[in-house]
mmCIF file of C-alpha atoms and ligand atoms in Angstrom:
data_model
loop_
_atom_site.group_PDB
_atom_site.id
_atom_site.type_symbol
_atom_site.label_atom_id
_atom_site.label_comp_id
_atom_site.label_asym_id
_atom_site.label_seq_id
_atom_site.Cartn_x
_atom_site.Cartn_y
_atom_site.Cartn_z
ATOM 1 C CA UNK Z 1 76.719 149.458 161.985
ATOM 2 C CA UNK Z 2 73.377 150.256 160.902
ATOM 3 C CA UNK Z 3 72.293 146.306 160.825
ATOM 4 C CA UNK Z 4 72.059 146.735 164.385
ATOM 5 C CA UNK Z 5 68.852 149.486 164.151
ATOM 6 C CA UNK Z 6 65.633 148.394 165.160
ATOM 7 C CA UNK Z 7 62.511 149.421 163.752
ATOM 8 C CA UNK Z 8 60.979 152.047 165.809
ATOM 9 C CA UNK Z 9 57.191 152.464 166.544
ATOM 10 C CA UNK Z 10 55.375 154.712 164.272
ATOM 11 C CA UNK Z 11 54.129 157.991 165.492
ATOM 12 C CA UNK Z 12 50.069 157.536 165.151
ATOM 13 C CA UNK Z 13 49.486 161.020 164.020
ATOM 14 C CA UNK Z 14 51.820 161.240 161.484
ATOM 15 C CA UNK Z 15 50.948 157.693 160.047
ATOM 16 C CA UNK Z 16 47.509 158.628 159.759
ATOM 17 C CA UNK Z 17 48.505 162.216 158.075
ATOM 18 C CA UNK Z 18 50.092 159.136 155.328
ATOM 19 C CA UNK Z 19 47.247 157.212 155.209
ATOM 20 C CA UNK Z 20 45.023 160.207 154.517
ATOM 21 C CA UNK Z 21 47.393 161.074 151.667
ATOM 22 C CA UNK Z 22 47.303 158.037 150.209
ATOM 23 C CA UNK Z 23 43.292 157.524 150.063
ATOM 24 C CA UNK Z 24 41.965 158.244 146.564
ATOM 25 C CA UNK Z 25 38.623 158.850 147.738
ATOM 26 C CA UNK Z 26 37.855 163.056 146.734
ATOM 27 C CA UNK Z 27 35.229 162.897 149.664
ATOM 28 C CA UNK Z 28 37.665 162.001 152.405
ATOM 29 C CA UNK Z 29 37.993 163.941 155.255
ATOM 30 C CA UNK Z 30 40.937 164.570 157.356
ATOM 31 C CA UNK Z 31 40.170 165.039 161.296
ATOM 32 C CA UNK Z 32 43.643 163.705 162.090
ATOM 33 C CA UNK Z 33 46.685 165.974 162.868
ATOM 34 C CA UNK Z 34 45.950 169.249 164.787
ATOM 35 C CA UNK Z 35 46.350 171.964 162.203
ATOM 36 C CA UNK Z 36 43.738 174.761 161.855
ATOM 37 C CA UNK Z 37 41.696 174.802 158.629
ATOM 38 C CA UNK Z 38 39.385 177.403 157.188
ATOM 39 C CA UNK Z 39 36.123 176.820 156.071
ATOM 40 C CA UNK Z 40 37.716 176.167 152.452
ATOM 41 C CA UNK Z 41 39.789 173.373 154.198
ATOM 42 C CA UNK Z 42 42.946 175.764 154.118
ATOM 43 C CA UNK Z 43 45.343 176.547 156.970
ATOM 44 C CA UNK Z 44 45.645 180.080 156.060
ATOM 45 C CA UNK Z 45 48.821 182.336 157.019
ATOM 46 C CA UNK Z 46 47.653 184.778 159.628
ATOM 47 C CA UNK Z 47 46.994 188.449 158.209
ATOM 48 C CA UNK Z 48 49.882 189.897 161.108
ATOM 49 C CA UNK Z 49 52.150 187.304 160.490
ATOM 50 C CA UNK Z 50 52.156 187.848 156.842
ATOM 51 C CA UNK Z 51 52.494 191.593 157.651
ATOM 52 C CA UNK Z 52 55.399 191.041 159.754
ATOM 53 C CA UNK Z 53 56.842 188.794 157.160
ATOM 54 C CA UNK Z 54 56.987 191.406 154.696
ATOM 55 C CA UNK Z 55 58.540 194.035 156.618
ATOM 56 C CA UNK Z 56 61.255 191.578 157.929
ATOM 57 C CA UNK Z 57 61.908 190.814 154.681
ATOM 58 C CA UNK Z 58 62.594 194.296 153.662
ATOM 59 C CA UNK Z 59 64.310 195.234 157.132
ATOM 60 C CA UNK Z 60 66.202 192.436 158.060
ATOM 61 C CA UNK Z 61 69.886 193.116 157.359
ATOM 62 C CA UNK Z 62 71.777 189.746 158.441
ATOM 63 C CA UNK Z 63 71.133 186.135 159.022
ATOM 64 C CA UNK Z 64 74.281 186.066 161.335
ATOM 65 C CA UNK Z 65 73.581 183.881 164.768
ATOM 66 C CA UNK Z 66 71.473 185.818 167.506
ATOM 67 C CA UNK Z 67 72.013 184.184 171.006
ATOM 68 C CA UNK Z 68 71.995 180.690 172.265
ATOM 69 C CA UNK Z 69 68.732 181.629 174.188
ATOM 70 C CA UNK Z 70 67.087 183.021 171.212
ATOM 71 C CA UNK Z 71 66.302 186.856 171.077
ATOM 72 C CA UNK Z 72 65.511 188.044 174.713
ATOM 73 C CA UNK Z 73 62.933 190.110 173.021
ATOM 74 C CA UNK Z 74 60.935 187.077 172.211
ATOM 75 C CA UNK Z 75 61.504 185.658 175.559
ATOM 76 C CA UNK Z 76 60.031 188.946 177.103
ATOM 77 C CA UNK Z 77 57.189 189.229 174.953
ATOM 78 C CA UNK Z 78 56.320 185.204 175.416
ATOM 79 C CA UNK Z 79 56.662 185.473 179.141
ATOM 80 C CA UNK Z 80 54.180 188.112 179.173
ATOM 81 C CA UNK Z 81 51.907 186.809 176.859
ATOM 82 C CA UNK Z 82 52.093 183.214 178.877
ATOM 83 C CA UNK Z 83 52.456 184.382 182.443
ATOM 84 C CA UNK Z 84 51.479 188.333 182.106
ATOM 85 C CA UNK Z 85 52.096 189.866 185.406
ATOM 86 C CA UNK Z 86 51.833 186.557 187.467
ATOM 87 C CA UNK Z 87 55.379 186.328 188.748
ATOM 88 C CA UNK Z 88 58.384 188.712 188.855
ATOM 89 C CA UNK Z 89 60.151 188.894 185.312
ATOM 90 C CA UNK Z 90 63.508 187.887 187.544
ATOM 91 C CA UNK Z 91 62.082 185.042 188.358
ATOM 92 C CA UNK Z 92 61.760 183.330 184.992
ATOM 93 C CA UNK Z 93 64.656 181.721 182.812
ATOM 94 C CA UNK Z 94 63.856 180.979 178.963
ATOM 95 C CA UNK Z 95 65.316 179.502 175.694
ATOM 96 C CA UNK Z 96 63.641 179.695 172.454
ATOM 97 C CA UNK Z 97 62.994 176.135 170.949
ATOM 98 C CA UNK Z 98 62.155 174.474 167.996
ATOM 99 C CA UNK Z 99 58.489 174.253 168.451
ATOM 100 C CA UNK Z 100 56.582 173.188 171.289
ATOM 101 C CA UNK Z 101 58.018 169.677 170.992
ATOM 102 C CA UNK Z 102 61.356 171.403 171.167
ATOM 103 C CA UNK Z 103 60.531 172.832 174.543
ATOM 104 C CA UNK Z 104 59.187 169.599 175.981
ATOM 105 C CA UNK Z 105 62.216 167.887 174.953
ATOM 106 C CA UNK Z 106 64.545 170.477 176.367
ATOM 107 C CA UNK Z 107 62.373 170.518 179.590
ATOM 108 C CA UNK Z 108 62.341 166.655 180.177
ATOM 109 C CA UNK Z 109 66.137 167.605 179.756
ATOM 110 C CA UNK Z 110 66.215 170.079 182.234
ATOM 111 C CA UNK Z 111 64.633 167.476 184.928
ATOM 112 C CA UNK Z 112 66.900 164.775 183.881
ATOM 113 C CA UNK Z 113 69.929 166.895 184.832
ATOM 114 C CA UNK Z 114 68.363 168.463 188.016
ATOM 115 C CA UNK Z 115 66.819 165.379 189.042
ATOM 116 C CA UNK Z 116 67.704 162.004 187.634
ATOM 117 C CA UNK Z 117 65.321 160.001 189.879
ATOM 118 C CA UNK Z 118 62.271 162.061 188.989
ATOM 119 C CA UNK Z 119 59.277 160.163 188.012
ATOM 120 C CA UNK Z 120 57.153 161.972 185.653
ATOM 121 C CA UNK Z 121 53.493 161.988 186.173
ATOM 122 C CA UNK Z 122 51.400 162.096 182.742
ATOM 123 C CA UNK Z 123 47.866 162.260 181.981
ATOM 124 C CA UNK Z 124 46.021 158.985 180.573
ATOM 125 C CA UNK Z 125 45.594 159.915 178.081
ATOM 126 C CA UNK Z 126 48.061 162.452 177.038
ATOM 127 C CA UNK Z 127 49.543 163.532 173.480
ATOM 128 C CA UNK Z 128 51.448 160.226 172.378
ATOM 129 C CA UNK Z 129 54.544 162.301 171.807
ATOM 130 C CA UNK Z 130 54.918 163.301 175.181
ATOM 131 C CA UNK Z 131 55.366 159.175 176.264
ATOM 132 C CA UNK Z 132 57.443 158.662 173.150
ATOM 133 C CA UNK Z 133 60.030 161.216 173.993
ATOM 134 C CA UNK Z 134 59.930 160.127 177.621
ATOM 135 C CA UNK Z 135 60.502 156.460 176.304
ATOM 136 C CA UNK Z 136 63.431 157.572 174.070
ATOM 137 C CA UNK Z 137 65.309 159.305 176.918
ATOM 138 C CA UNK Z 138 64.780 156.454 179.033
ATOM 139 C CA UNK Z 139 62.777 158.522 182.110
ATOM 140 C CA UNK Z 140 60.718 156.744 184.507
ATOM 141 C CA UNK Z 141 56.892 157.804 183.927
ATOM 142 C CA UNK Z 142 53.581 156.912 185.374
ATOM 143 C CA UNK Z 143 50.020 157.513 184.267
ATOM 144 C CA UNK Z 144 47.284 159.473 186.191
ATOM 145 C CA UNK Z 145 43.753 158.918 185.359
ATOM 146 C CA UNK Z 146 42.264 161.690 183.490
ATOM 147 C CA UNK Z 147 39.441 161.091 181.196
ATOM 148 C CA UNK Z 148 36.155 159.681 182.158
ATOM 149 C CA UNK Z 149 34.905 157.589 179.181
ATOM 150 C CA UNK Z 150 31.615 157.547 180.474
ATOM 151 C CA UNK Z 151 31.197 160.979 181.294
ATOM 152 C CA UNK Z 152 33.689 162.343 178.303
ATOM 153 C CA UNK Z 153 34.767 165.075 181.137
ATOM 154 C CA UNK Z 154 37.584 164.764 183.267
ATOM 155 C CA UNK Z 155 38.065 161.886 186.279
ATOM 156 C CA UNK Z 156 39.182 164.702 188.812
ATOM 157 C CA UNK Z 157 38.734 162.324 191.830
ATOM 158 C CA UNK Z 158 40.914 159.633 189.967
ATOM 159 C CA UNK Z 159 43.617 162.366 188.680
ATOM 160 C CA UNK Z 160 43.987 163.796 192.519
ATOM 161 C CA UNK Z 161 44.293 160.433 194.217
ATOM 162 C CA UNK Z 162 46.767 159.369 191.653
ATOM 163 C CA UNK Z 163 48.576 162.536 191.866
ATOM 164 C CA UNK Z 164 48.678 162.361 195.883
ATOM 165 C CA UNK Z 165 51.410 159.552 195.531
ATOM 166 C CA UNK Z 166 54.037 161.876 193.886
ATOM 167 C CA UNK Z 167 57.047 162.407 195.768
ATOM 168 C CA UNK Z 168 58.868 165.654 196.358
ATOM 169 C CA UNK Z 169 60.794 166.549 193.076
ATOM 170 C CA UNK Z 170 58.707 164.414 190.791
ATOM 171 C CA UNK Z 171 57.343 166.177 187.893
ATOM 172 C CA UNK Z 172 53.393 166.392 187.310
ATOM 173 C CA UNK Z 173 53.010 167.041 183.517
ATOM 174 C CA UNK Z 174 49.671 169.275 182.971
ATOM 175 C CA UNK Z 175 48.277 170.601 179.907
ATOM 176 C CA UNK Z 176 47.769 174.274 180.459
ATOM 177 C CA UNK Z 177 44.652 174.496 178.477
ATOM 178 C CA UNK Z 178 42.683 172.510 175.657
ATOM 179 C CA UNK Z 179 43.774 169.292 176.727
ATOM 180 C CA UNK Z 180 44.969 166.845 173.947
ATOM 181 C CA UNK Z 181 43.910 164.448 172.663
ATOM 182 C CA UNK Z 182 40.613 164.754 174.898
ATOM 183 C CA UNK Z 183 39.446 168.527 174.946
ATOM 184 C CA UNK Z 184 38.179 167.674 178.630
ATOM 185 C CA UNK Z 185 39.620 170.426 180.972
ATOM 186 C CA UNK Z 186 39.799 171.418 184.840
ATOM 187 C CA UNK Z 187 37.759 174.465 185.956
ATOM 188 C CA UNK Z 188 39.161 177.216 188.009
ATOM 189 C CA UNK Z 189 38.268 175.362 191.254
ATOM 190 C CA UNK Z 190 39.739 172.093 190.648
ATOM 191 C CA UNK Z 191 42.907 173.723 189.391
ATOM 192 C CA UNK Z 192 43.137 175.230 192.841
ATOM 193 C CA UNK Z 193 43.058 171.877 194.365
ATOM 194 C CA UNK Z 194 45.577 170.466 191.826
ATOM 195 C CA UNK Z 195 48.053 173.434 193.124
ATOM 196 C CA UNK Z 196 46.919 172.608 197.009
ATOM 197 C CA UNK Z 197 48.044 168.970 196.259
ATOM 198 C CA UNK Z 198 51.297 170.261 194.634
ATOM 199 C CA UNK Z 199 52.228 172.315 197.389
ATOM 200 C CA UNK Z 200 51.431 169.380 199.946
ATOM 201 C CA UNK Z 201 53.570 166.811 197.918
ATOM 202 C CA UNK Z 202 56.553 168.748 196.663
ATOM 203 C CA UNK Z 203 55.944 167.477 192.994
ATOM 204 C CA UNK Z 204 56.910 170.288 190.511
ATOM 205 C CA UNK Z 205 54.209 170.829 187.601
ATOM 206 C CA UNK Z 206 55.431 171.070 184.187
ATOM 207 C CA UNK Z 207 53.011 172.905 181.982
ATOM 208 C CA UNK Z 208 52.486 172.079 178.209
ATOM 209 C CA UNK Z 209 50.742 175.066 176.581
ATOM 210 C CA UNK Z 210 50.270 174.421 172.944
ATOM 211 C CA UNK Z 211 46.720 176.096 172.291
ATOM 212 C CA UNK Z 212 46.498 178.931 174.200
ATOM 213 C CA UNK Z 213 43.886 181.441 172.523
ATOM 214 C CA UNK Z 214 41.829 178.384 171.383
ATOM 215 C CA UNK Z 215 39.416 177.549 174.315
ATOM 216 C CA UNK Z 216 38.345 180.306 176.255
ATOM 217 C CA UNK Z 217 40.422 183.266 175.203
ATOM 218 C CA UNK Z 218 44.231 184.109 175.406
ATOM 219 C CA UNK Z 219 43.833 185.599 179.015
ATOM 220 C CA UNK Z 220 41.401 182.706 180.195
ATOM 221 C CA UNK Z 221 43.462 180.123 178.496
ATOM 222 C CA UNK Z 222 46.640 181.226 180.431
ATOM 223 C CA UNK Z 223 44.726 181.446 183.809
ATOM 224 C CA UNK Z 224 45.720 177.910 185.220
ATOM 225 C CA UNK Z 225 49.521 178.264 184.171
ATOM 226 C CA UNK Z 226 49.793 181.823 185.673
ATOM 227 C CA UNK Z 227 47.853 180.705 189.077
ATOM 228 C CA UNK Z 228 50.390 177.482 189.151
ATOM 229 C CA UNK Z 229 53.535 179.771 188.504
ATOM 230 C CA UNK Z 230 52.859 182.001 191.138
ATOM 231 C CA UNK Z 231 51.617 179.561 193.805
ATOM 232 C CA UNK Z 232 54.585 177.040 193.711
ATOM 233 C CA UNK Z 233 58.194 177.451 194.319
ATOM 234 C CA UNK Z 234 59.038 175.820 190.785
ATOM 235 C CA UNK Z 235 57.214 175.269 187.677
ATOM 236 C CA UNK Z 236 58.530 174.406 184.082
ATOM 237 C CA UNK Z 237 56.449 175.963 181.269
ATOM 238 C CA UNK Z 238 56.845 174.499 177.534
ATOM 239 C CA UNK Z 239 55.008 176.977 175.228
ATOM 240 C CA UNK Z 240 54.065 176.341 171.387
ATOM 241 C CA UNK Z 241 53.422 179.403 168.896
ATOM 242 C CA UNK Z 242 52.535 176.985 166.146
ATOM 243 C CA UNK Z 243 48.677 177.042 166.677
ATOM 244 C CA UNK Z 244 48.262 180.477 167.790
ATOM 245 C CA UNK Z 245 50.497 182.050 165.426
ATOM 246 C CA UNK Z 246 49.854 179.461 162.593
ATOM 247 C CA UNK Z 247 53.397 178.921 162.127
ATOM 248 C CA UNK Z 248 53.653 175.223 162.353
ATOM 249 C CA UNK Z 249 56.416 174.679 159.994
ATOM 250 C CA UNK Z 250 58.781 177.580 161.194
ATOM 251 C CA UNK Z 251 59.150 175.537 164.388
ATOM 252 C CA UNK Z 252 58.693 178.419 167.154
ATOM 253 C CA UNK Z 253 58.683 177.578 170.918
ATOM 254 C CA UNK Z 254 59.881 178.533 174.562
ATOM 255 C CA UNK Z 255 60.893 176.751 177.571
ATOM 256 C CA UNK Z 256 60.657 178.957 180.872
ATOM 257 C CA UNK Z 257 61.929 177.676 183.910
ATOM 258 C CA UNK Z 258 60.154 179.663 186.828
ATOM 259 C CA UNK Z 259 61.719 179.962 190.267
ATOM 260 C CA UNK Z 260 60.631 182.031 192.972
ATOM 261 C CA UNK Z 261 64.116 182.112 194.228
ATOM 262 C CA UNK Z 262 65.166 184.884 191.846
ATOM 263 C CA UNK Z 263 68.772 184.158 193.321
ATOM 264 C CA UNK Z 264 68.857 181.093 191.106
ATOM 265 C CA UNK Z 265 68.168 182.749 187.902
ATOM 266 C CA UNK Z 266 71.834 182.663 186.799
ATOM 267 C CA UNK Z 267 72.207 179.157 187.123
ATOM 268 C CA UNK Z 268 69.008 178.268 185.647
ATOM 269 C CA UNK Z 269 69.431 180.431 182.596
ATOM 270 C CA UNK Z 270 72.849 179.322 181.947
ATOM 271 C CA UNK Z 271 71.731 175.413 182.208
ATOM 272 C CA UNK Z 272 68.932 176.074 179.402
ATOM 273 C CA UNK Z 273 71.512 178.103 177.416
ATOM 274 C CA UNK Z 274 73.941 174.903 177.738
ATOM 275 C CA UNK Z 275 71.135 172.517 176.827
ATOM 276 C CA UNK Z 276 70.441 174.546 173.714
ATOM 277 C CA UNK Z 277 74.055 174.634 173.129
ATOM 278 C CA UNK Z 278 74.323 170.729 173.266
ATOM 279 C CA UNK Z 279 71.224 169.763 171.368
ATOM 280 C CA UNK Z 280 71.018 172.274 168.486
ATOM 281 C CA UNK Z 281 73.220 175.221 169.388
ATOM 282 C CA UNK Z 282 71.206 178.398 168.325
ATOM 283 C CA UNK Z 283 67.298 177.886 167.937
ATOM 284 C CA UNK Z 284 65.481 178.887 164.886
ATOM 285 C CA UNK Z 285 64.931 182.598 164.933
ATOM 286 C CA UNK Z 286 62.511 183.425 161.821
ATOM 287 C CA UNK Z 287 59.447 182.526 163.636
ATOM 288 C CA UNK Z 288 60.439 183.881 166.701
ATOM 289 C CA UNK Z 289 61.160 187.133 165.301
ATOM 290 C CA UNK Z 290 57.654 186.961 163.775
ATOM 291 C CA UNK Z 291 55.884 186.511 167.027
ATOM 292 C CA UNK Z 292 57.878 189.304 168.316
ATOM 293 C CA UNK Z 293 57.169 191.912 165.685
ATOM 294 C CA UNK Z 294 53.261 190.720 166.036
ATOM 295 C CA UNK Z 295 53.015 191.001 170.215
ATOM 296 C CA UNK Z 296 55.187 194.266 170.219
ATOM 297 C CA UNK Z 297 53.734 196.290 167.260
ATOM 298 C CA UNK Z 298 50.049 197.465 169.001
ATOM 299 C CA UNK Z 299 48.278 197.456 165.284
ATOM 300 C CA UNK Z 300 49.541 193.962 164.301
ATOM 301 C CA UNK Z 301 48.773 192.566 167.637
ATOM 302 C CA UNK Z 302 45.367 193.806 167.878
ATOM 303 C CA UNK Z 303 44.891 192.122 164.296
ATOM 304 C CA UNK Z 304 46.536 189.079 165.358
ATOM 305 C CA UNK Z 305 44.262 189.005 168.675
ATOM 306 C CA UNK Z 306 40.987 189.581 166.450
ATOM 307 C CA UNK Z 307 42.107 186.863 163.658
ATOM 308 C CA UNK Z 308 42.446 184.365 166.459
ATOM 309 C CA UNK Z 309 39.472 185.322 168.275
ATOM 310 C CA UNK Z 310 37.773 184.512 164.997
ATOM 311 C CA UNK Z 311 39.428 181.091 164.765
ATOM 312 C CA UNK Z 312 38.627 180.093 168.219
ATOM 313 C CA UNK Z 313 34.619 181.348 167.814
ATOM 314 C CA UNK Z 314 34.552 179.566 164.545
ATOM 315 C CA UNK Z 315 35.627 176.106 166.430
ATOM 316 C CA UNK Z 316 32.855 176.883 169.114
ATOM 317 C CA UNK Z 317 30.260 177.155 166.451
ATOM 318 C CA UNK Z 318 31.517 173.712 164.910
ATOM 319 C CA UNK Z 319 31.216 172.097 168.153
ATOM 320 C CA UNK Z 320 27.725 173.200 168.719
ATOM 321 C CA UNK Z 321 26.653 172.431 165.141
ATOM 322 C CA UNK Z 322 28.431 169.217 165.343
ATOM 323 C CA UNK Z 323 26.631 168.203 169.228
ATOM 324 C CA UNK Z 324 23.208 169.841 167.525
ATOM 325 C CA UNK Z 325 23.335 167.624 164.423
ATOM 326 C CA UNK Z 326 24.094 164.472 166.513
ATOM 327 C CA UNK Z 327 21.661 165.148 168.966
ATOM 328 C CA UNK Z 328 18.760 165.338 165.925
ATOM 329 C CA UNK Z 329 20.112 162.060 164.402
ATOM 330 C CA UNK Z 330 20.659 160.460 167.712
ATOM 331 C CA UNK Z 331 17.340 161.851 169.496
ATOM 332 C CA UNK Z 332 19.749 161.910 172.558
ATOM 333 C CA UNK Z 333 21.807 164.249 174.518
ATOM 334 C CA UNK Z 334 24.940 161.786 174.694
ATOM 335 C CA UNK Z 335 26.968 164.029 172.331
ATOM 336 C CA UNK Z 336 26.360 166.717 174.506
ATOM 337 C CA UNK Z 337 30.264 167.052 175.535
ATOM 338 C CA UNK Z 338 31.469 167.986 172.047
ATOM 339 C CA UNK Z 339 30.064 171.302 172.797
ATOM 340 C CA UNK Z 340 31.592 171.499 176.306
ATOM 341 C CA UNK Z 341 34.998 170.487 175.159
ATOM 342 C CA UNK Z 342 37.403 173.174 174.523
ATOM 343 C CA UNK Z 343 40.626 173.416 172.164
ATOM 344 C CA UNK Z 344 41.061 171.816 168.763
ATOM 345 C CA UNK Z 345 40.359 168.504 169.921
ATOM 346 C CA UNK Z 346 37.375 166.098 171.409
ATOM 347 C CA UNK Z 347 37.758 162.466 172.354
ATOM 348 C CA UNK Z 348 34.550 160.842 171.135
ATOM 349 C CA UNK Z 349 35.191 157.940 173.894
ATOM 350 C CA UNK Z 350 34.717 155.149 171.042
ATOM 351 C CA UNK Z 351 36.836 152.097 170.360
ATOM 352 C CA UNK Z 352 39.529 151.831 167.700
ATOM 353 C CA UNK Z 353 37.445 149.389 165.585
ATOM 354 C CA UNK Z 354 34.537 152.078 165.120
ATOM 355 C CA UNK Z 355 37.287 154.559 164.362
ATOM 356 C CA UNK Z 356 38.610 152.165 161.423
ATOM 357 C CA UNK Z 357 35.058 151.560 160.243
ATOM 358 C CA UNK Z 358 34.561 155.258 159.898
ATOM 359 C CA UNK Z 359 37.452 155.419 158.275
ATOM 360 C CA UNK Z 360 36.871 152.555 155.696
ATOM 361 C CA UNK Z 361 33.060 153.180 155.270
ATOM 362 C CA UNK Z 362 33.247 156.998 154.926
ATOM 363 C CA UNK Z 363 36.692 158.023 154.243
ATOM 364 C CA UNK Z 364 36.760 160.142 157.732
ATOM 365 C CA UNK Z 365 39.962 160.049 159.298
ATOM 366 C CA UNK Z 366 40.456 160.752 163.144
ATOM 367 C CA UNK Z 367 43.058 159.205 165.532
ATOM 368 C CA UNK Z 368 42.681 155.701 166.770
ATOM 369 C CA UNK Z 369 41.780 156.601 170.225
ATOM 370 C CA UNK Z 370 38.701 158.395 168.702
ATOM 371 C CA UNK Z 371 40.327 162.308 168.868
ATOM 372 C CA UNK Z 372 38.846 164.323 166.378
ATOM 373 C CA UNK Z 373 40.290 167.634 165.178
ATOM 374 C CA UNK Z 374 37.343 169.949 165.545
ATOM 375 C CA UNK Z 375 39.219 172.375 163.324
ATOM 376 C CA UNK Z 376 39.341 170.102 160.505
ATOM 377 C CA UNK Z 377 35.252 170.534 160.002
ATOM 378 C CA UNK Z 378 33.208 172.990 158.296
ATOM 379 C CA UNK Z 379 29.242 173.582 157.467
ATOM 380 C CA UNK Z 380 29.606 170.858 154.586
ATOM 381 C CA UNK Z 381 31.449 168.076 156.483
ATOM 382 C CA UNK Z 382 29.481 168.141 160.000
ATOM 383 C CA UNK Z 383 26.568 166.703 158.567
ATOM 384 C CA UNK Z 384 28.661 163.767 156.947
ATOM 385 C CA UNK Z 385 30.764 163.303 160.238
ATOM 386 C CA UNK Z 386 27.536 163.040 162.307
ATOM 387 C CA UNK Z 387 25.727 160.839 159.685
ATOM 388 C CA UNK Z 388 29.231 158.502 159.847
ATOM 389 C CA UNK Z 389 29.221 158.515 163.734
ATOM 390 C CA UNK Z 390 25.545 157.167 163.998
ATOM 391 C CA UNK Z 391 25.794 154.856 160.802
ATOM 392 C CA UNK Z 392 28.849 152.953 162.512
ATOM 393 C CA UNK Z 393 27.292 152.807 165.883
ATOM 394 C CA UNK Z 394 29.260 154.936 168.261
HETATM 395 C C1 LMR M 401 48.676 166.874 167.114
HETATM 396 O O1 LMR M 401 48.584 166.434 168.456
HETATM 397 O O2 LMR M 401 47.970 166.510 166.358
HETATM 398 C C2 LMR M 401 49.723 167.743 166.887
HETATM 399 O O3 LMR M 401 50.227 168.631 168.209
HETATM 400 C C3 LMR M 401 50.530 167.831 165.829
HETATM 401 C C4 LMR M 401 51.983 166.909 166.249
HETATM 402 O O4 LMR M 401 53.053 167.320 166.187
HETATM 403 O O5 LMR M 401 51.530 165.459 166.570
#
C-alpha cells in the first residue's frame, strides 16, 4: 500500500531550518523560521509564562480531559484579547486548537462544511502553509495581488481590484496584522475600504492573526480584526499564542466563528466542537491553561504585557538599525521600507538567486522569497547582514 505514496513537496521554511542546522560554519546566521530571539540568540520563556507554569505544577490536580472546545475560560480570555468589546460575546463561538496552524486548518474545514463551493482568496504572497493546506484539502483558491515589489508596500489598488471579483460566500483570507511574509500592512483607512468591499460582495473574511503585539501594540494590532468583526455579518478568526506568549511548542491557538445573528451560536459552537472531535478530539490544554492564567491574573498580565512590549520595541530598534546601516552602505534610501514594515518579517524583494548567494557566501539564511526574520538579528549581526546584502548586489 505504501508504495502508492508520492513524495510531497517540502515545506520551504522547515527545509531551510534543516539546512541551517547542517551548515558547519560557526558564523552562520538564522533569519529563517519565525521565532523570536533575544540579543543572545535565545528564544526565552516569558517570565509570566514561567511563573504560571510553576503555579500550575504546584496546583494542578488532574490531567483528565477538559472539554471538546477546550476550557471555556481560555475562550473567554482569548476572545477578549483579540476582539475586546467589538462584538457581543454571544456572537462568538470558539474552540481551542493545536496552535494557529490548527485553527487555520479547522477554519478551512468549517468553510468546507458550510459552503463547499467557496473559493478562497489568498494574498500573493502569503504564509506558504496556507496554500499547502488548501491544496491538501483540495479546496479552490485564487491569489489576490498584495505586495508591490517596487515600493515594498501593499499594492492596494491591485488588491481591491482582485477582491472585487469575490462572490457572496467566498472567503477572503486576511492577515490581521504583521503580514507574513512581507511585513507590509494596510492602514486603517485601507481596512475601511476592504470592509466596504466585503459588505458589497458578501464575501466572508477569514483573519489569521498570529503576531498580535508584535507590530504597533496589542490593541493597535487587533484594531483591524475588531473593525471587520463588527462590520460584517460573519467573520472567521484563527489566532495563535505561539509568538506573543512564546509558547511555540505547546501548540496553542483558537478558532473563532463570529456571527452577528446570535441565534446561530448553538449550531456554530456544536459544529466547531464536532470538528475538534473528528480531527483530534480534545485540544491540547497545557499552553491554553498558561495563557488563561497569565491573562486573568493582573500581576502576571502586566508583566507579560511589559515583556511583550519590550520584544516589540526591540524589533523596531533592529529594523531602524538595519535600515540605517543599509543607508550608510548604499548611500541611498532604498532600504527605508525595512523601518516601515511591521512584525517579525520583512521581504527584501530580491531574487531567489541573490538569497542563495547571501547564504553561500555569508552563511546568512533567509527564506527563498527574500523574507528575513528581523527578530533573528542583533547588534552584532546587523552590520554583517547589511554588508552581505550590498556585497551580493541586492
Ligand atoms: C513562520 O512563518 O516562520 C512561522 O509561522 C513558523 C511556521 O510554522 O512556518
